[in-house]
Amino acid sequence: MEKQKNAVGRRKEAVARVYMSKGTGSITVNEKEYKAYFPIMYLQNQVELPMKTIDVASSYDVVVNVQGGGQKGQAEAIKMAIARTLCEINPEYRPALKKEGLLRRDPRGVERKKFGKRKARRSFQFSKR
């Protein structure tokens, strides 16, 4: 294996760049420990999911740069980037990650605002009189 592998994950407006190398299992997000960066347990589990799926949680150190979007979008972007990096490290991990749906990009985003409307679908308040 090379010194370091990397991949990009996206979700909504969030973009995560992951750099993975052999190590002890530490995950750093924007120079903070991931449990400090994501205080909500659900988001922590999202970040850990690809590593737990193939039982390599304590084998690799992960450094993440993420920007854009909200916390949930960022956590899911990181999840995808970690899964892609693991596939790059060892192609045998791919079937297990694919079965969990970790390699599929979620295409949903914010719907654009239409003219004549207040938001994408919300109309202005109707006044009968």
N, CA, C and O atoms as a DFTB+ gen file, in Angstrom:
516 C
 N C O
     1  1       0.839      -1.198       0.000
     2  2       0.000       0.000       0.000
     3  2       0.872       1.245       0.000
     4  3       1.935       1.270       0.620
     5  1       0.418       2.272      -0.696
     6  2       1.123       3.545      -0.710
     7  2       1.028       4.211       0.647
     8  3       0.346       3.729       1.551
     9  1       1.726       5.330       0.769
    10  2       1.759       6.054       2.032
    11  2       0.375       6.546       2.450
    12  3      -0.033       6.383       3.600
    13  1      -0.351       7.160       1.484
    14  2      -1.629       7.777       1.814
    15  2      -2.591       7.657       0.637
    16  3      -2.190       7.816      -0.516
    17  1      -3.861       7.375       0.927
    18  2      -4.897       7.330      -0.102
    19  2      -5.908       8.434       0.197
    20  3      -6.100       8.814       1.352
    21  1      -6.546       8.943      -0.844
    22  2      -7.538       9.983      -0.619
    23  2      -8.700       9.857      -1.599
    24  3      -8.587       9.229      -2.652
    25  1      -9.825      10.476      -1.221
    26  2     -11.027      10.483      -2.059
    27  2     -11.897      11.669      -1.661
    28  3     -11.680      12.304      -0.629
    29  1     -12.887      11.950      -2.503
    30  2     -13.815      13.052      -2.254
    31  2     -15.222      12.491      -2.124
    32  3     -15.608      11.592      -2.871
    33  1     -15.993      13.020      -1.173
    34  2     -17.396      12.651      -1.017
    35  2     -18.238      13.911      -1.012
    36  3     -17.812      14.940      -0.487
    37  1     -19.432      13.844      -1.590
    38  2     -20.308      15.013      -1.628
    39  2     -21.714      14.634      -1.180
    40  3     -22.167      13.505      -1.373
    41  1     -22.401      15.620      -0.569
    42  2     -23.807      15.453      -0.189
    43  2     -24.398      16.838      -0.041
    44  3     -23.858      17.655       0.705
    45  1     -25.496      17.128      -0.731
    46  2     -26.100      18.464      -0.758
    47  2     -25.023      19.472      -1.144
    48  3     -24.466      19.370      -2.237
    49  1     -24.711      20.440      -0.288
    50  2     -23.681      21.429      -0.617
    51  2     -22.342      21.111       0.038
    52  3     -21.383      21.865      -0.128
    53  1     -22.260      20.005       0.781
    54  2     -21.037      19.659       1.514
    55  2     -20.055      18.885       0.632
    56  3     -20.451      18.019      -0.148
    57  1     -18.773      19.211       0.770
    58  2     -17.708      18.502       0.063
    59  2     -16.671      18.075       1.085
    60  3     -16.151      18.903       1.833
    61  1     -16.368      16.771       1.119
    62  2     -15.400      16.234       2.081
    63  2     -14.225      15.619       1.339
    64  3     -14.406      14.817       0.423
    65  1     -13.019      16.001       1.743
    66  2     -11.796      15.385       1.214
    67  2     -11.185      14.563       2.331
    68  3     -10.912      15.078       3.416
    69  1     -10.970      13.278       2.061
    70  2     -10.477      12.352       3.082
    71  2      -9.084      11.871       2.702
    72  3      -8.834      11.502       1.555
    73  1      -8.178      11.878       3.679
    74  2      -6.818      11.355       3.511
    75  2      -6.644      10.244       4.532
    76  3      -6.774      10.480       5.733
    77  1      -6.349       9.025       4.062
    78  2      -6.301       7.860       4.929
    79  2      -4.922       7.214       4.858
    80  3      -4.352       7.053       3.779
    81  1      -4.394       6.847       6.027
    82  2      -3.108       6.162       6.086
    83  2      -3.145       5.138       7.213
    84  3      -4.006       5.207       8.091
    85  1      -2.208       4.184       7.191
    86  2      -2.123       3.172       8.258
    87  2      -1.930       3.875       9.586
    88  3      -1.181       4.847       9.681
    89  1      -2.614       3.377      10.623
    90  2      -2.486       4.033      11.922
    91  2      -3.273       3.330      13.008
    92  3      -3.440       2.110      12.998
    93  1      -3.755       4.140      13.953
    94  2      -4.387       3.592      15.160
    95  2      -5.898       3.741      15.179
    96  3      -6.547       3.236      16.095
    97  1      -6.476       4.418      14.197
    98  2      -7.927       4.545      14.152
    99  2      -8.454       5.912      14.541
   100  3      -9.642       6.049      14.832
   101  1      -7.601       6.928      14.554
   102  2      -8.084       8.271      14.899
   103  2      -8.738       8.917      13.673
   104  3      -8.272       8.760      12.545
   105  1      -9.833       9.648      13.925
   106  2     -10.527      10.365      12.857
   107  2     -10.513      11.845      13.224
   108  3     -11.026      12.238      14.271
   109  1      -9.923      12.660      12.356
   110  2      -9.815      14.101      12.589
   111  2     -10.588      14.829      11.501
   112  3     -10.369      14.599      10.312
   113  1     -11.501      15.715      11.918
   114  2     -12.309      16.491      10.976
   115  2     -11.988      17.970      11.179
   116  3     -12.194      18.507      12.268
   117  1     -11.491      18.623      10.146
   118  2     -11.105      20.043      10.220
   119  2     -10.251      20.332      11.460
   120  3     -10.502      21.288      12.194
   121  1      -9.247      19.495      11.673
   122  2      -8.280      19.619      12.765
   123  2      -8.890      19.477      14.165
   124  3      -8.295      19.925      15.145
   125  1     -10.075      18.857      14.265
   126  2     -10.694      18.537      15.550
   127  2     -10.978      17.048      15.575
   128  3     -11.119      16.420      14.525
   129  1     -11.061      16.476      16.776
   130  2     -11.464      15.083      16.925
   131  2     -12.925      14.992      16.471
   132  3     -13.727      15.864      16.804
   133  1     -13.278      13.948      15.717
   134  2     -14.614      13.910      15.099
   135  2     -15.753      13.922      16.107
   136  3     -16.842      14.398      15.789
   137  1     -15.531      13.411      17.315
   138  2     -16.600      13.430      18.323
   139  2     -16.835      14.840      18.862
   140  3     -17.928      15.155      19.331
   141  1     -15.811      15.682      18.793
   142  2     -15.975      17.090      19.177
   143  2     -16.638      17.876      18.040
   144  3     -17.437      18.780      18.286
   145  1     -16.298      17.521      16.791
   146  2     -16.853      18.225      15.634
   147  2     -18.326      17.874      15.433
   148  3     -19.135      18.742      15.104
   149  1     -18.676      16.590      15.632
   150  2     -20.068      16.131      15.522
   151  2     -20.542      15.679      16.903
   152  3     -20.351      14.514      17.253
   153  1     -21.155      16.561      17.700
   154  2     -21.571      16.174      19.047
   155  2     -22.764      15.203      19.076
   156  3     -22.990      14.537      20.086
   157  1     -23.525      15.119      17.979
   158  2     -24.707      14.258      17.939
   159  2     -24.283      12.827      17.595
   160  3     -23.538      12.605      16.640
   161  1     -24.759      11.874      18.371
   162  2     -24.355      10.475      18.231
   163  2     -24.677       9.916      16.837
   164  3     -23.883       9.158      16.281
   165  1     -25.827      10.282      16.275
   166  2     -26.222       9.799      14.949
   167  2     -25.164      10.170      13.905
   168  3     -24.808       9.349      13.059
   169  1     -24.666      11.400      13.969
   170  2     -23.676      11.863      12.997
   171  2     -22.334      11.165      13.204
   172  3     -21.630      10.876      12.237
   173  1     -21.977      10.893      14.455
   174  2     -20.754      10.143      14.746
   175  2     -20.847       8.741      14.139
   176  3     -19.881       8.245      13.559
   177  1     -22.007       8.113      14.276
   178  2     -22.207       6.774      13.711
   179  2     -22.120       6.788      12.190
   180  3     -21.609       5.843      11.589
   181  1     -22.620       7.867      11.556
   182  2     -22.537       7.990      10.105
   183  2     -21.077       8.010       9.652
   184  3     -20.717       7.369       8.665
   185  1     -20.243       8.752      10.381
   186  2     -18.825       8.864      10.030
   187  2     -18.116       7.517      10.216
   188  3     -17.253       7.157       9.415
   189  1     -18.474       6.773      11.264
   190  2     -17.819       5.487      11.578
   191  2     -18.303       4.333      10.692
   192  3     -17.590       3.341      10.535
   193  1     -19.497       4.449      10.114
   194  2     -20.163       3.332       9.442
   195  2     -19.316       2.570       8.420
   196  3     -19.287       1.341       8.479
   197  1     -18.617       3.241       7.473
   198  2     -17.843       2.463       6.494
   199  2     -16.733       1.633       7.137
   200  3     -16.463       0.513       6.704
   201  1     -16.085       2.185       8.177
   202  2     -14.991       1.477       8.850
   203  2     -15.533       0.267       9.625
   204  3     -14.917      -0.798       9.644
   205  1     -16.696       0.453      10.263
   206  2     -17.296      -0.647      11.037
   207  2     -17.840      -1.744      10.132
   208  3     -17.838      -2.915      10.511
   209  1     -18.305      -1.377       8.944
   210  2     -18.875      -2.346       8.005
   211  2     -17.859      -3.420       7.639
   212  3     -18.214      -4.591       7.505
   213  1     -16.596      -3.029       7.476
   214  2     -15.572      -4.009       7.088
   215  2     -14.541      -4.264       8.189
   216  3     -13.478      -4.826       7.921
   217  1     -14.845      -3.857       9.423
   218  2     -14.007      -4.126      10.606
   219  2     -12.556      -3.669      10.444
   220  3     -11.630      -4.451      10.659
   221  1     -12.361      -2.415      10.070
   222  2     -11.003      -1.866      10.008
   223  2     -10.915      -0.565      10.817
   224  3     -10.051       0.275      10.567
   225  1     -11.818      -0.414      11.784
   226  2     -11.922       0.845      12.533
   227  2     -10.621       1.247      13.224
   228  3     -10.353       2.439      13.373
   229  1      -9.809       0.282      13.648
   230  2      -8.579       0.631      14.370
   231  2      -7.329       0.463      13.510
   232  3      -6.220       0.462      14.044
   233  1      -7.480       0.321      12.199
   234  2      -6.336       0.075      11.313
   235  2      -5.844       1.312      10.579
   236  3      -4.694       1.353      10.142
   237  1      -6.701       2.323      10.437
   238  2      -6.354       3.487       9.622
   239  2      -6.599       4.790      10.374
   240  3      -7.552       4.913      11.143
   241  1      -5.719       5.758      10.134
   242  2      -5.936       7.128      10.596
   243  2      -6.603       7.886       9.460
   244  3      -6.215       7.750       8.299
   245  1      -7.615       8.689       9.802
   246  2      -8.369       9.425       8.797
   247  2      -8.268      10.915       9.108
   248  3      -8.547      11.347      10.226
   249  1      -7.866      11.693       8.109
   250  2      -7.842      13.152       8.222
   251  2      -8.821      13.686       7.194
   252  3      -8.735      13.347       6.014
   253  1      -9.759      14.530       7.641
   254  2     -10.832      15.015       6.769
   255  2     -10.823      16.537       6.717
   256  3     -10.707      17.202       7.746
   257  1     -10.947      17.082       5.509
   258  2     -11.236      18.504       5.321
   259  2     -12.633      18.553       4.723
   260  3     -12.887      17.961       3.674
   261  1     -13.538      19.260       5.393
   262  2     -14.913      19.334       4.900
   263  2     -15.393      20.767       4.987
   264  3     -15.110      21.475       5.954
   265  1     -16.140      21.196       3.945
   266  2     -16.726      22.532       3.988
   267  2     -18.047      22.524       3.253
   268  3     -18.325      21.639       2.444
   269  1     -18.857      23.528       3.548
   270  2     -20.151      23.679       2.893
   271  2     -21.229      22.855       3.563
   272  3     -20.944      21.869       4.243
   273  1     -22.474      23.271       3.362
   274  2     -23.604      22.508       3.884
   275  2     -23.743      22.592       5.389
   276  3     -23.106      23.415       6.048
   277  1     -24.587      21.723       5.920
   278  2     -24.811      21.654       7.352
   279  2     -24.133      20.430       7.933
   280  3     -23.405      19.722       7.237
   281  1     -24.376      20.187       9.211
   282  2     -23.703      19.072       9.885
   283  2     -24.061      17.720       9.289
   284  3     -23.186      16.878       9.087
   285  1     -25.345      17.507       9.006
   286  2     -25.767      16.207       8.480
   287  2     -25.190      15.974       7.088
   288  3     -24.706      14.881       6.794
   289  1     -25.238      16.978       6.241
   290  2     -24.663      16.866       4.902
   291  2     -23.173      16.595       4.955
   292  3     -22.653      15.798       4.174
   293  1     -22.480      17.259       5.880
   294  2     -21.046      17.048       6.020
   295  2     -20.743      15.630       6.490
   296  3     -19.835      14.985       5.966
   297  1     -21.498      15.138       7.476
   298  2     -21.269      13.785       7.997
   299  2     -21.487      12.745       6.894
   300  3     -20.719      11.789       6.789
   301  1     -22.514      12.922       6.082
   302  2     -22.797      11.964       5.022
   303  2     -21.790      12.077       3.873
   304  3     -21.504      11.085       3.202
   305  1     -21.257      13.266       3.646
   306  2     -20.197      13.433       2.644
   307  2     -18.929      12.713       3.105
   308  3     -18.244      12.078       2.303
   309  1     -18.620      12.814       4.397
   310  2     -17.450      12.134       4.967
   311  2     -17.629      10.625       4.861
   312  3     -16.689       9.909       4.515
   313  1     -18.836      10.140       5.158
   314  2     -19.142       8.705       5.071
   315  2     -18.839       8.176       3.670
   316  3     -18.214       7.127       3.518
   317  1     -19.281       8.901       2.661
   318  2     -19.054       8.471       1.278
   319  2     -17.569       8.518       0.920
   320  3     -17.060       7.609       0.265
   321  1     -16.880       9.566       1.343
   322  2     -15.458       9.707       1.022
   323  2     -14.629       8.604       1.664
   324  3     -13.709       8.078       1.038
   325  1     -14.947       8.246       2.917
   326  2     -14.231       7.159       3.602
   327  2     -14.467       5.838       2.870
   328  3     -13.536       5.056       2.677
   329  1     -15.718       5.591       2.463
   330  2     -16.035       4.353       1.736
   331  2     -15.261       4.290       0.417
   332  3     -14.736       3.236       0.059
   333  1     -15.188       5.398      -0.299
   334  2     -14.451       5.431      -1.568
   335  2     -12.957       5.189      -1.349
   336  3     -12.310       4.506      -2.144
   337  1     -12.413       5.755      -0.265
   338  2     -10.992       5.574       0.035
   339  2     -10.691       4.123       0.374
   340  3      -9.666       3.583      -0.039
   341  1     -11.594       3.488       1.133
   342  2     -11.399       2.078       1.484
   343  2     -11.407       1.199       0.236
   344  3     -10.652       0.229       0.158
   345  1     -12.255       1.531      -0.741
   346  2     -12.284       0.784      -2.008
   347  2     -10.976       0.954      -2.771
   348  3     -10.508       0.029      -3.435
   349  1     -10.391       2.149      -2.668
   350  2      -9.121       2.420      -3.325
   351  2      -7.991       1.627      -2.658
   352  3      -7.087       1.137      -3.334
   353  1      -8.051       1.506      -1.336
   354  2      -7.029       0.769      -0.587
   355  2      -7.091      -0.721      -0.927
   356  3      -6.071      -1.341      -1.227
   357  1      -8.310      -1.292      -0.876
   358  2      -8.466      -2.722      -1.140
   359  2      -9.771      -2.961      -1.907
   360  3     -10.850      -2.814      -1.334
   361  1      -9.692      -3.326      -3.189
   362  2     -10.908      -3.540      -3.986
   363  2     -11.826      -4.647      -3.447
   364  3     -12.993      -4.712      -3.833
   365  1     -11.321      -5.515      -2.563
   366  2     -12.161      -6.575      -1.985
   367  2     -13.199      -6.022      -1.016
   368  3     -14.178      -6.701      -0.708
   369  1     -12.998      -4.794      -0.530
   370  2     -13.972      -4.168       0.386
   371  2     -15.229      -3.707      -0.351
   372  3     -16.271      -3.492       0.268
   373  1     -15.129      -3.554      -1.668
   374  2     -16.212      -2.951      -2.453
   375  2     -17.579      -3.633      -2.305
   376  3     -18.568      -2.939      -2.071
   377  1     -17.674      -4.981      -2.435
   378  2     -19.009      -5.603      -2.336
   379  2     -19.726      -5.326      -1.014
   380  3     -20.930      -5.073      -1.006
   381  1     -18.996      -5.372       0.105
   382  2     -19.611      -5.131       1.414
   383  2     -20.076      -3.681       1.535
   384  3     -21.159      -3.415       2.056
   385  1     -19.265      -2.752       1.057
   386  2     -19.629      -1.331       1.130
   387  2     -20.795      -1.021       0.188
   388  3     -21.674      -0.220       0.509
   389  1     -20.785      -1.661      -0.968
   390  2     -21.848      -1.430      -1.944
   391  2     -23.177      -1.965      -1.417
   392  3     -24.222      -1.344      -1.612
   393  1     -23.133      -3.126      -0.745
   394  2     -24.339      -3.728      -0.189
   395  2     -24.995      -2.807       0.847
   396  3     -26.221      -2.751       0.950
   397  1     -24.161      -2.083       1.616
   398  2     -24.664      -1.133       2.615
   399  2     -25.116       0.188       1.982
   400  3     -25.695       1.037       2.660
   401  1     -24.851       0.359       0.687
   402  2     -25.256       1.582      -0.005
   403  2     -24.350       2.767       0.279
   404  3     -24.776       3.916       0.154
   405  1     -23.101       2.503       0.659
   406  2     -22.192       3.578       1.050
   407  2     -21.470       4.209      -0.138
   408  3     -20.839       5.255       0.013
   409  1     -21.553       3.593      -1.308
   410  2     -20.848       4.125      -2.470
   411  2     -21.770       4.910      -3.395
   412  3     -21.310       5.473      -4.389
   413  1     -23.056       4.956      -3.084
   414  2     -24.015       5.667      -3.931
   415  2     -24.150       7.115      -3.474
   416  3     -24.395       7.384      -2.298
   417  1     -23.990       8.034      -4.405
   418  2     -24.131       9.463      -4.119
   419  2     -25.608       9.782      -3.992
   420  3     -26.397       9.407      -4.860
   421  1     -25.998      10.470      -2.923
   422  2     -27.393      10.872      -2.746
   423  2     -27.608      12.155      -3.556
   424  3     -27.045      13.192      -3.206
   425  1     -28.402      12.113      -4.622
   426  2     -28.487      13.263      -5.525
   427  2     -29.402      14.381      -5.030
   428  3     -29.462      15.443      -5.650
   429  1     -30.115      14.163      -3.925
   430  2     -31.083      15.169      -3.489
   431  2     -30.400      16.456      -3.053
   432  3     -29.386      16.435      -2.354
   433  1     -30.969      17.569      -3.474
   434  2     -30.448      18.880      -3.096
   435  2     -31.614      19.827      -2.902
   436  3     -32.773      19.412      -2.928
   437  1     -31.307      21.101      -2.709
   438  2     -32.355      22.091      -2.499
   439  2     -32.972      22.443      -3.849
   440  3     -32.266      22.700      -4.825
   441  1     -34.302      22.449      -3.883
   442  2     -35.011      22.806      -5.112
   443  2     -34.911      24.312      -5.333
   444  3     -34.987      25.087      -4.380
   445  1     -34.743      24.725      -6.575
   446  2     -34.571      26.153      -6.836
   447  2     -35.868      26.928      -6.639
   448  3     -36.963      26.386      -6.787
   449  1     -35.720      28.208      -6.300
   450  2     -36.872      29.086      -6.139
   451  2     -37.429      29.438      -7.520
   452  3     -36.677      29.723      -8.452
   453  1     -38.773      29.412      -7.634
   454  2     -39.417      29.767      -8.898
   455  2     -39.931      31.217      -8.822
   456  3     -40.267      31.706      -7.744
   457  1     -39.988      31.892      -9.974
   458  2     -40.529      33.253      -9.996
   459  2     -42.025      33.205      -9.722
   460  3     -42.690      32.232     -10.080
   461  1     -42.555      34.236      -9.099
   462  2     -43.972      34.275      -8.763
   463  2     -44.311      33.468      -7.525
   464  3     -45.484      33.337      -7.177
   465  1     -43.298      32.921      -6.849
   466  2     -43.494      32.143      -5.621
   467  2     -42.589      32.721      -4.545
   468  3     -41.615      33.413      -4.843
   469  1     -42.922      32.428      -3.287
   470  2     -42.104      32.926      -2.185
   471  2     -40.864      32.073      -1.994
   472  3     -39.780      32.587      -1.719
   473  1     -41.033      30.745      -2.143
   474  2     -39.915      29.804      -2.076
   475  2     -40.033      28.898      -3.297
   476  3     -40.589      29.310      -4.315
   477  1     -39.521      27.675      -3.212
   478  2     -39.593      26.776      -4.364
   479  2     -41.041      26.443      -4.721
   480  3     -41.408      26.441      -5.895
   481  1     -41.856      26.165      -3.714
   482  2     -43.266      25.800      -3.959
   483  2     -44.246      26.675      -3.200
   484  3     -45.406      26.784      -3.596
   485  1     -43.810      27.293      -2.129
   486  2     -44.676      28.115      -1.280
   487  2     -45.107      29.359      -2.019
   488  3     -44.270      30.099      -2.534
   489  1     -46.427      29.602      -2.079
   490  2     -46.951      30.803      -2.720
   491  2     -47.040      31.935      -1.721
   492  3     -46.935      31.727      -0.513
   493  1     -47.234      33.129      -2.236
   494  2     -47.492      34.265      -1.348
   495  2     -48.868      34.084      -0.721
   496  3     -49.711      33.368      -1.260
   497  1     -49.095      34.739       0.424
   498  2     -50.366      34.594       1.117
   499  2     -51.492      35.150       0.274
   500  3     -51.396      36.258      -0.253
   501  1     -52.571      34.371       0.145
   502  2     -53.711      34.777      -0.669
   503  2     -54.667      35.611       0.171
   504  3     -55.027      35.228       1.284
   505  1     -55.074      36.755      -0.374
   506  2     -56.020      37.621       0.312
   507  2     -57.288      37.695      -0.527
   508  3     -57.254      38.140      -1.674
   509  1     -58.404      37.257       0.046
   510  2     -59.652      37.256      -0.705
   511  2     -60.189      38.679      -0.850
   512  3     -60.769      39.032      -1.877
   513  1     -59.991      39.486       0.184
   514  2     -60.460      40.888       0.132
   515  2     -59.316      41.845       0.296
   516  3     -59.520      43.059       0.279
